[in-house]
Amino acid sequence: MSGKVRIALDAMGGDHGAAVVIPGAELSQQRRPEAESLLFGDRAVVEPLLAAHPALKAARFTHTDVAVAMDAKPSQALRQGRWKSSMWLAIDAVKRGEADVAISAGNTGALMAMAKFHLKTMPGIDRPAIAARWPTLRGESIVLDLGASIGADSQHLVNLALMGSAMAQVLMALERPKVGLLNIGVEEVKGLEEVREAGRILREARPPFLDYTGFVEGDAIGQGVVDVVVTDGFTGNVALKAAEGTARQIEQYLRGAMAQSIWSKLGYLLARGAFRSVAAKIDPRNANGGVFLGLNGIVIKSHGHTDPEGFANAVDIGYDMVRQALLEKIRRTLMLNQSEAPRLAGGTVS
Amino acid sequence: MSGKVRIALDAMGGDHGAAVVIPGAELSQQRRPEAESLLFGDRAVVEPLLAAHPALKAARFTHTDVAVAMDAKPSQALRQGRWKSSMWLAIDAVKRGEADVAISAGNTGALMAMAKFHLKTMPGIDRPAIAARWPTLRGESIVLDLGASIGADSQHLVNLALMGSAMAQVLMALERPKVGLLNIGVEEVKGLEEVREAGRILREARPPFLDYTGFVEGDAIGQGVVDVVVTDGFTGNVALKAAEGTARQIEQYLRGAMAQSIWSKLGYLLARGAFRSVAAKIDPRNANGGVFLGLNGIVIKSHGHTDPEGFANAVDIGYDMVRQALLEKIRRTLMLNQSEAPRLAGGTVS
């Protein structure tokens, strides 16, 4: 895609709302000057912030005094916030073709419900997914689904593999990303038929645009054994949070240990650069930005509690997904798959 | 329980077999002299090792030249290894009342299949579970199930909560352990009815022997927010491995970063004690030993690739479970529950 990338921003979303969204959007704007921002939010809050962040002075601003609460139930948000909330208006801009991507740090459930309701799923896709980057020893991988769907039949897992590989093509410039299905190594266990069946379908169909490598276990994700890790939303969400929690736990152990003695304090000072480089590698802000896949439009979910740098990363990934034509790549992947390997597509492609 | 604790050891189990089991058992024997070892394995391998580890000279040894392969399917192991393999004989010693606990570093699936087949599940328990310790910022928690059962209805989750709290009573000397159900915080998602229903049952029944505190997310496990984290075996296994993988990943980052410059190398030397204390906290050997819960007998699974120190920790936890009467506590918990809160017990308690 050439020309400007038009980015619709829910200025009121997230724990800190506009106070993070506006400076974050400015940071991204400075890094990607080809972007054009459309802001939706409360004039009283947003206008003073815009004045203080001049790189956004070209942004188009639309006032609304309705914002979706962080703890609203999705159904409630949809009922009360449709047509008028800042979150809805950002999605609506994508729907009406006025923006290329919508970004919000607001309530995940509400954002997914509104995006699904308004943008609808792509042909052949029943359930959208949330995909995000996971830092690994080799760089980064994509993990999906991170919470949009609980449980998954084999067809849904295959769709996740196809969409995730399209995203990996975009994000990592890979022609044929390595894809693995998350599984456990305990042989006696029954009940994994869906995962086994999805593996069988992917292995037999040998899709030209992804390299299915088999099952991976939880500890293989961080090793970067594959580019795309596929699982259902419950397991993916738990795995991601368990990993994030472990990283924070070790950080706290290290902080405590380095303060133990005069020697460790001195050692810390000398090795400060090394500590910083490790901290940067596991900084969750760097991987911020969950990409909703399977919708007729690109929607990005930022962590609600991130800071401007983290939010800017979510905007950046939205920009890159548009620039590299994610939607077209997903459509091509699903269609190629439909024509070349009909069995991959299931019965729902229209 | 008073008197000796009789420990049946599968001397052939694990990636390194007797070469780890024998020195590991000796280590544990030195720490817990009240233990009495019963060893099952191949004379040609075990006897020379016993000669080299004199603290085990009182051990009773039974020869068998059948060992379960690490990659055998459970059904195959059961068919070929029943009545005669070292793994079976260790379990059989518990069945016949000659040992109080069986310990193996062998094939998890085979061990669970044999243990379930021979020892049978307790009344009221349909499916056994694997529980293990998880290091946290507050000490350690128990997480279950780690792979014995895929998927879980609400009754199974309630049973896991009851059995996990009995294990926490034993391991942490708590009267009323805090128990949480693992869940994800994405509200729009459907399909969590089992988890919600289990939560409702535990909240309404208010069992006297556990303190149900609600849902916890993946990142709360390492914070030690609760003493017992309950989930199905698929999710539990993935969460544990994702956390272990993250710990190893950060360890590798640190190792690389500390070798970057002369300053970081010097810093590392000065802070070596601090690094060691952190490494000890996340050392998987310390948490080694998965406890099979829900069977008429105690069986402990050691990691297959551990070293003698790790194996000794698995033996230690087996010893402690016997010494603190784990089985009686589980039975009491299930019965109390049956009499005081019939709805907790489901329809299967005889």
PDB file of C-alpha atoms in Angstrom, chain A residues 99-311:
ATOM      1  CA  ALA A  99      -9.360   4.899   8.469  1.00  0.00           C
ATOM      2  CA  ASP A 100      -7.156   1.877   7.751  1.00  0.00           C
ATOM      3  CA  VAL A 101      -6.806   0.666  11.317  1.00  0.00           C
ATOM      4  CA  ALA A 102      -8.421   1.278  14.721  1.00  0.00           C
ATOM      5  CA  ILE A 103      -6.401   1.259  17.931  1.00  0.00           C
ATOM      6  CA  SER A 104      -7.663   1.166  21.503  1.00  0.00           C
ATOM      7  CA  ALA A 105      -6.191   0.535  24.942  1.00  0.00           C
ATOM      8  CA  GLY A 106      -9.722   0.050  26.290  1.00  0.00           C
ATOM      9  CA  ASN A 107     -11.708  -2.911  27.528  1.00  0.00           C
ATOM     10  CA  THR A 108     -10.650  -5.965  25.473  1.00  0.00           C
ATOM     11  CA  GLY A 109     -14.002  -7.713  25.594  1.00  0.00           C
ATOM     12  CA  ALA A 110     -15.887  -4.606  24.517  1.00  0.00           C
ATOM     13  CA  LEU A 111     -13.431  -3.884  21.726  1.00  0.00           C
ATOM     14  CA  MET A 112     -13.694  -7.418  20.371  1.00  0.00           C
ATOM     15  CA  ALA A 113     -17.493  -7.409  20.643  1.00  0.00           C
ATOM     16  CA  MET A 114     -17.815  -4.074  18.830  1.00  0.00           C
ATOM     17  CA  ALA A 115     -15.240  -4.960  16.187  1.00  0.00           C
ATOM     18  CA  LYS A 116     -16.914  -8.277  15.474  1.00  0.00           C
ATOM     19  CA  PHE A 117     -20.386  -6.738  15.440  1.00  0.00           C
ATOM     20  CA  HIS A 118     -19.464  -3.868  13.157  1.00  0.00           C
ATOM     21  CA  LEU A 119     -16.691  -5.173  10.900  1.00  0.00           C
ATOM     22  CA  LYS A 120     -17.896  -8.795  10.719  1.00  0.00           C
ATOM     23  CA  THR A 121     -15.657 -11.798  10.223  1.00  0.00           C
ATOM     24  CA  MET A 122     -14.014 -12.633   6.901  1.00  0.00           C
ATOM     25  CA  PRO A 123     -15.556 -15.299   4.706  1.00  0.00           C
ATOM     26  CA  GLY A 124     -14.452 -18.686   6.007  1.00  0.00           C
ATOM     27  CA  ILE A 125     -13.719 -17.382   9.496  1.00  0.00           C
ATOM     28  CA  ASP A 126     -16.255 -17.969  12.253  1.00  0.00           C
ATOM     29  CA  ARG A 127     -14.343 -16.656  15.206  1.00  0.00           C
ATOM     30  CA  PRO A 128     -11.782 -13.863  15.247  1.00  0.00           C
ATOM     31  CA  ALA A 129      -8.531 -14.230  17.161  1.00  0.00           C
ATOM     32  CA  ILE A 130      -6.063 -12.048  19.026  1.00  0.00           C
ATOM     33  CA  ALA A 131      -2.426 -12.480  18.026  1.00  0.00           C
ATOM     34  CA  ALA A 132       0.639 -10.900  19.584  1.00  0.00           C
ATOM     35  CA  ARG A 133       4.399 -11.010  19.464  1.00  0.00           C
ATOM     36  CA  TRP A 134       6.289 -13.087  22.030  1.00  0.00           C
ATOM     37  CA  PRO A 135       9.995 -12.339  22.573  1.00  0.00           C
ATOM     38  CA  THR A 136      12.166 -15.410  22.000  1.00  0.00           C
ATOM     39  CA  LEU A 137      15.833 -16.354  22.042  1.00  0.00           C
ATOM     40  CA  ARG A 138      15.830 -16.029  18.252  1.00  0.00           C
ATOM     41  CA  GLY A 139      13.906 -12.767  18.014  1.00  0.00           C
ATOM     42  CA  GLU A 140      10.168 -12.948  18.238  1.00  0.00           C
ATOM     43  CA  SER A 141       7.340 -15.284  17.435  1.00  0.00           C
ATOM     44  CA  ILE A 142       3.607 -14.809  17.024  1.00  0.00           C
ATOM     45  CA  VAL A 143       1.258 -16.552  19.427  1.00  0.00           C
ATOM     46  CA  LEU A 144      -2.474 -16.875  18.893  1.00  0.00           C
ATOM     47  CA  ASP A 145      -5.232 -17.017  20.078  1.00  0.00           C
ATOM     48  CA  LEU A 146      -4.699 -14.986  23.248  1.00  0.00           C
ATOM     49  CA  GLY A 147      -8.244 -14.884  24.511  1.00  0.00           C
ATOM     50  CA  ALA A 148     -10.848 -14.301  21.820  1.00  0.00           C
ATOM     51  CA  SER A 149     -12.031 -17.903  21.726  1.00  0.00           C
ATOM     52  CA  ILE A 150     -12.218 -20.603  24.361  1.00  0.00           C
ATOM     53  CA  GLY A 151     -11.664 -24.076  23.074  1.00  0.00           C
ATOM     54  CA  ALA A 152     -11.050 -24.782  19.435  1.00  0.00           C
ATOM     55  CA  ASP A 153     -12.091 -27.476  17.027  1.00  0.00           C
ATOM     56  CA  SER A 154      -9.592 -28.614  14.417  1.00  0.00           C
ATOM     57  CA  GLN A 155     -10.966 -26.247  11.767  1.00  0.00           C
ATOM     58  CA  HIS A 156     -10.560 -23.232  14.046  1.00  0.00           C
ATOM     59  CA  LEU A 157      -6.980 -24.274  14.836  1.00  0.00           C
ATOM     60  CA  VAL A 158      -6.259 -24.584  11.107  1.00  0.00           C
ATOM     61  CA  ASN A 159      -7.721 -21.094  10.536  1.00  0.00           C
ATOM     62  CA  LEU A 160      -5.534 -19.750  13.332  1.00  0.00           C
ATOM     63  CA  ALA A 161      -2.511 -21.330  11.654  1.00  0.00           C
ATOM     64  CA  LEU A 162      -3.398 -19.718   8.317  1.00  0.00           C
ATOM     65  CA  MET A 163      -4.048 -16.256   9.771  1.00  0.00           C
ATOM     66  CA  GLY A 164      -1.035 -16.395  12.047  1.00  0.00           C
ATOM     67  CA  SER A 165       1.217 -17.332   9.160  1.00  0.00           C
ATOM     68  CA  ALA A 166      -0.133 -14.374   7.141  1.00  0.00           C
ATOM     69  CA  MET A 167       0.730 -12.102  10.059  1.00  0.00           C
ATOM     70  CA  ALA A 168       4.209 -13.623  10.299  1.00  0.00           C
ATOM     71  CA  GLN A 169       4.723 -13.013   6.591  1.00  0.00           C
ATOM     72  CA  VAL A 170       3.963  -9.344   7.239  1.00  0.00           C
ATOM     73  CA  LEU A 171       5.807  -8.894  10.498  1.00  0.00           C
ATOM     74  CA  MET A 172       8.919 -10.925   9.858  1.00  0.00           C
ATOM     75  CA  ALA A 173       9.075 -10.809   6.079  1.00  0.00           C
ATOM     76  CA  LEU A 174       9.024 -14.589   5.884  1.00  0.00           C
ATOM     77  CA  GLU A 175       7.727 -16.426   2.839  1.00  0.00           C
ATOM     78  CA  ARG A 176       6.850 -19.608   4.626  1.00  0.00           C
ATOM     79  CA  PRO A 177       6.715 -19.151   8.392  1.00  0.00           C
ATOM     80  CA  LYS A 178       7.242 -22.187  10.613  1.00  0.00           C
ATOM     81  CA  VAL A 179       3.994 -23.006  12.413  1.00  0.00           C
ATOM     82  CA  GLY A 180       3.578 -25.264  15.458  1.00  0.00           C
ATOM     83  CA  LEU A 181       0.530 -26.426  17.391  1.00  0.00           C
ATOM     84  CA  LEU A 182       0.793 -26.035  21.157  1.00  0.00           C
ATOM     85  CA  ASN A 183       0.368 -29.379  22.892  1.00  0.00           C
ATOM     86  CA  ILE A 184       1.472 -31.264  25.966  1.00  0.00           C
ATOM     87  CA  GLY A 185       3.881 -34.138  26.000  1.00  0.00           C
ATOM     88  CA  VAL A 186       1.921 -36.416  28.230  1.00  0.00           C
ATOM     89  CA  GLU A 187       1.075 -39.385  26.097  1.00  0.00           C
ATOM     90  CA  GLU A 188      -1.571 -41.145  28.115  1.00  0.00           C
ATOM     91  CA  VAL A 189      -3.898 -38.204  27.978  1.00  0.00           C
ATOM     92  CA  LYS A 190      -7.019 -38.312  25.893  1.00  0.00           C
ATOM     93  CA  GLY A 191      -8.953 -35.325  24.639  1.00  0.00           C
ATOM     94  CA  LEU A 192      -6.457 -33.770  22.277  1.00  0.00           C
ATOM     95  CA  GLU A 193      -8.250 -35.024  19.222  1.00  0.00           C
ATOM     96  CA  GLU A 194      -8.796 -31.482  17.897  1.00  0.00           C
ATOM     97  CA  VAL A 195      -5.122 -30.666  18.094  1.00  0.00           C
ATOM     98  CA  ARG A 196      -4.092 -33.976  16.573  1.00  0.00           C
ATOM     99  CA  GLU A 197      -6.668 -33.612  13.818  1.00  0.00           C
ATOM    100  CA  ALA A 198      -5.537 -30.049  13.042  1.00  0.00           C
ATOM    101  CA  GLY A 199      -1.975 -31.337  12.830  1.00  0.00           C
ATOM    102  CA  ARG A 200      -3.030 -34.066  10.455  1.00  0.00           C
ATOM    103  CA  ILE A 201      -4.862 -31.605   8.191  1.00  0.00           C
ATOM    104  CA  LEU A 202      -1.929 -29.203   8.066  1.00  0.00           C
ATOM    105  CA  ARG A 203       0.580 -31.987   7.462  1.00  0.00           C
ATOM    106  CA  GLU A 204      -1.383 -33.582   4.668  1.00  0.00           C
ATOM    107  CA  ALA A 205      -2.386 -30.357   2.938  1.00  0.00           C
ATOM    108  CA  ARG A 206       1.174 -29.009   2.887  1.00  0.00           C
ATOM    109  CA  PRO A 207       0.046 -25.427   2.275  1.00  0.00           C
ATOM    110  CA  PRO A 208       2.599 -23.516   0.182  1.00  0.00           C
ATOM    111  CA  PHE A 209       2.548 -20.470   2.466  1.00  0.00           C
ATOM    112  CA  LEU A 210       3.324 -22.074   5.785  1.00  0.00           C
ATOM    113  CA  ASP A 211       5.680 -24.724   7.053  1.00  0.00           C
ATOM    114  CA  TYR A 212       3.854 -26.876   9.579  1.00  0.00           C
ATOM    115  CA  THR A 213       6.460 -28.399  11.869  1.00  0.00           C
ATOM    116  CA  GLY A 214       4.331 -30.328  14.359  1.00  0.00           C
ATOM    117  CA  PHE A 215       3.546 -29.989  18.040  1.00  0.00           C
ATOM    118  CA  VAL A 216       5.414 -27.661  20.374  1.00  0.00           C
ATOM    119  CA  GLU A 217       5.307 -27.640  24.170  1.00  0.00           C
ATOM    120  CA  GLY A 218       5.055 -24.555  26.389  1.00  0.00           C
ATOM    121  CA  ASP A 219       8.790 -24.251  26.917  1.00  0.00           C
ATOM    122  CA  ALA A 220       9.473 -24.206  23.164  1.00  0.00           C
ATOM    123  CA  ILE A 221       7.697 -20.872  22.673  1.00  0.00           C
ATOM    124  CA  GLY A 222      10.440 -18.784  24.266  1.00  0.00           C
ATOM    125  CA  GLN A 223      13.117 -20.797  22.469  1.00  0.00           C
ATOM    126  CA  GLY A 224      11.693 -19.519  19.185  1.00  0.00           C
ATOM    127  CA  VAL A 225      11.464 -23.028  17.764  1.00  0.00           C
ATOM    128  CA  VAL A 226       8.661 -21.867  15.433  1.00  0.00           C
ATOM    129  CA  ASP A 227       7.531 -18.487  14.076  1.00  0.00           C
ATOM    130  CA  VAL A 228       3.859 -19.026  14.864  1.00  0.00           C
ATOM    131  CA  VAL A 229       2.439 -20.880  17.869  1.00  0.00           C
ATOM    132  CA  VAL A 230      -1.211 -21.873  17.548  1.00  0.00           C
ATOM    133  CA  THR A 231      -3.540 -22.653  20.452  1.00  0.00           C
ATOM    134  CA  ASP A 232      -7.003 -21.781  21.732  1.00  0.00           C
ATOM    135  CA  GLY A 233      -7.623 -18.495  23.539  1.00  0.00           C
ATOM    136  CA  PHE A 234      -7.821 -19.882  27.046  1.00  0.00           C
ATOM    137  CA  THR A 235      -4.504 -21.720  26.916  1.00  0.00           C
ATOM    138  CA  GLY A 236      -2.818 -18.928  24.955  1.00  0.00           C
ATOM    139  CA  ASN A 237      -3.898 -16.296  27.446  1.00  0.00           C
ATOM    140  CA  VAL A 238      -2.761 -18.357  30.434  1.00  0.00           C
ATOM    141  CA  ALA A 239       0.578 -19.195  28.778  1.00  0.00           C
ATOM    142  CA  LEU A 240       1.290 -15.559  27.938  1.00  0.00           C
ATOM    143  CA  LYS A 241       0.433 -14.360  31.428  1.00  0.00           C
ATOM    144  CA  ALA A 242       2.377 -17.184  33.095  1.00  0.00           C
ATOM    145  CA  ALA A 243       5.425 -16.169  31.047  1.00  0.00           C
ATOM    146  CA  GLU A 244       4.961 -12.453  31.784  1.00  0.00           C
ATOM    147  CA  GLY A 245       4.482 -13.238  35.468  1.00  0.00           C
ATOM    148  CA  THR A 246       7.662 -15.317  35.530  1.00  0.00           C
ATOM    149  CA  ALA A 247       9.645 -12.521  33.889  1.00  0.00           C
ATOM    150  CA  ARG A 248       8.421 -10.034  36.520  1.00  0.00           C
ATOM    151  CA  GLN A 249       9.117 -12.543  39.282  1.00  0.00           C
ATOM    152  CA  ILE A 250      12.733 -13.029  38.203  1.00  0.00           C
ATOM    153  CA  GLU A 251      13.133  -9.265  37.823  1.00  0.00           C
ATOM    154  CA  GLN A 252      12.033  -8.867  41.434  1.00  0.00           C
ATOM    155  CA  TYR A 253      14.352 -11.638  42.617  1.00  0.00           C
ATOM    156  CA  LEU A 254      17.248  -9.921  40.849  1.00  0.00           C
ATOM    157  CA  ARG A 255      16.373  -6.506  42.243  1.00  0.00           C
ATOM    158  CA  GLY A 256      16.271  -7.951  45.758  1.00  0.00           C
ATOM    159  CA  ALA A 257      19.485  -9.944  45.346  1.00  0.00           C
ATOM    160  CA  MET A 258      21.453  -7.016  43.884  1.00  0.00           C
ATOM    161  CA  ALA A 259      20.609  -4.904  46.936  1.00  0.00           C
ATOM    162  CA  GLN A 260      21.874  -7.586  49.347  1.00  0.00           C
ATOM    163  CA  SER A 261      25.458  -6.518  49.857  1.00  0.00           C
ATOM    164  CA  ILE A 262      27.918  -3.800  48.987  1.00  0.00           C
ATOM    165  CA  TRP A 263      29.570  -6.210  46.520  1.00  0.00           C
ATOM    166  CA  SER A 264      26.397  -7.043  44.682  1.00  0.00           C
ATOM    167  CA  LYS A 265      25.501  -3.340  44.559  1.00  0.00           C
ATOM    168  CA  LEU A 266      28.868  -2.536  43.053  1.00  0.00           C
ATOM    169  CA  GLY A 267      28.532  -5.472  40.684  1.00  0.00           C
ATOM    170  CA  TYR A 268      25.148  -4.178  39.610  1.00  0.00           C
ATOM    171  CA  LEU A 269      26.580  -0.740  38.881  1.00  0.00           C
ATOM    172  CA  LEU A 270      29.355  -2.179  36.747  1.00  0.00           C
ATOM    173  CA  ALA A 271      27.007  -4.474  34.841  1.00  0.00           C
ATOM    174  CA  ARG A 272      24.215  -1.924  34.542  1.00  0.00           C
ATOM    175  CA  GLY A 273      24.420  -1.819  30.750  1.00  0.00           C
ATOM    176  CA  ALA A 274      24.086  -5.584  30.596  1.00  0.00           C
ATOM    177  CA  PHE A 275      21.073  -5.527  32.925  1.00  0.00           C
ATOM    178  CA  ARG A 276      19.467  -2.852  30.791  1.00  0.00           C
ATOM    179  CA  SER A 277      19.929  -4.881  27.629  1.00  0.00           C
ATOM    180  CA  VAL A 278      18.218  -7.857  29.269  1.00  0.00           C
ATOM    181  CA  ALA A 279      15.414  -5.676  30.635  1.00  0.00           C
ATOM    182  CA  ALA A 280      14.822  -4.303  27.143  1.00  0.00           C
ATOM    183  CA  LYS A 281      14.536  -7.819  25.743  1.00  0.00           C
ATOM    184  CA  ILE A 282      11.761  -8.770  28.117  1.00  0.00           C
ATOM    185  CA  ASP A 283      10.086  -5.348  28.298  1.00  0.00           C
ATOM    186  CA  PRO A 284       6.385  -6.036  27.679  1.00  0.00           C
ATOM    187  CA  ARG A 285       6.034  -2.588  26.093  1.00  0.00           C
ATOM    188  CA  ASN A 286       8.061  -3.812  23.125  1.00  0.00           C
ATOM    189  CA  ALA A 287       5.564  -6.553  22.350  1.00  0.00           C
ATOM    190  CA  ASN A 288       2.518  -4.360  23.054  1.00  0.00           C
ATOM    191  CA  GLY A 289      -0.298  -4.474  20.508  1.00  0.00           C
ATOM    192  CA  GLY A 290      -2.624  -7.444  20.104  1.00  0.00           C
ATOM    193  CA  VAL A 291      -3.761  -7.782  16.499  1.00  0.00           C
ATOM    194  CA  PHE A 292      -7.376  -8.861  15.931  1.00  0.00           C
ATOM    195  CA  LEU A 293      -7.343 -11.354  13.070  1.00  0.00           C
ATOM    196  CA  GLY A 294     -10.226 -12.602  10.962  1.00  0.00           C
ATOM    197  CA  LEU A 295     -12.222  -9.366  10.717  1.00  0.00           C
ATOM    198  CA  ASN A 296     -12.893  -7.187   7.686  1.00  0.00           C
ATOM    199  CA  GLY A 297     -10.619  -4.502   9.049  1.00  0.00           C
ATOM    200  CA  ILE A 298      -7.579  -4.152  11.270  1.00  0.00           C
ATOM    201  CA  VAL A 299      -8.063  -3.491  14.970  1.00  0.00           C
ATOM    202  CA  ILE A 300      -5.235  -3.324  17.481  1.00  0.00           C
ATOM    203  CA  LYS A 301      -5.605  -3.740  21.223  1.00  0.00           C
ATOM    204  CA  SER A 302      -3.008  -2.026  23.406  1.00  0.00           C
ATOM    205  CA  HIS A 303      -2.497  -3.109  27.012  1.00  0.00           C
ATOM    206  CA  GLY A 304      -4.707  -0.938  29.217  1.00  0.00           C
ATOM    207  CA  HIS A 305      -1.957  -0.083  31.685  1.00  0.00           C
ATOM    208  CA  THR A 306       0.858   0.710  29.290  1.00  0.00           C
ATOM    209  CA  ASP A 307       2.703   4.034  29.026  1.00  0.00           C
ATOM    210  CA  PRO A 308       3.188   6.309  25.987  1.00  0.00           C
ATOM    211  CA  GLU A 309       6.137   4.256  24.681  1.00  0.00           C
ATOM    212  CA  GLY A 310       4.100   1.053  24.929  1.00  0.00           C
ATOM    213  CA  PHE A 311       1.090   2.659  23.275  1.00  0.00           C
TER     214      PHE A 311
END
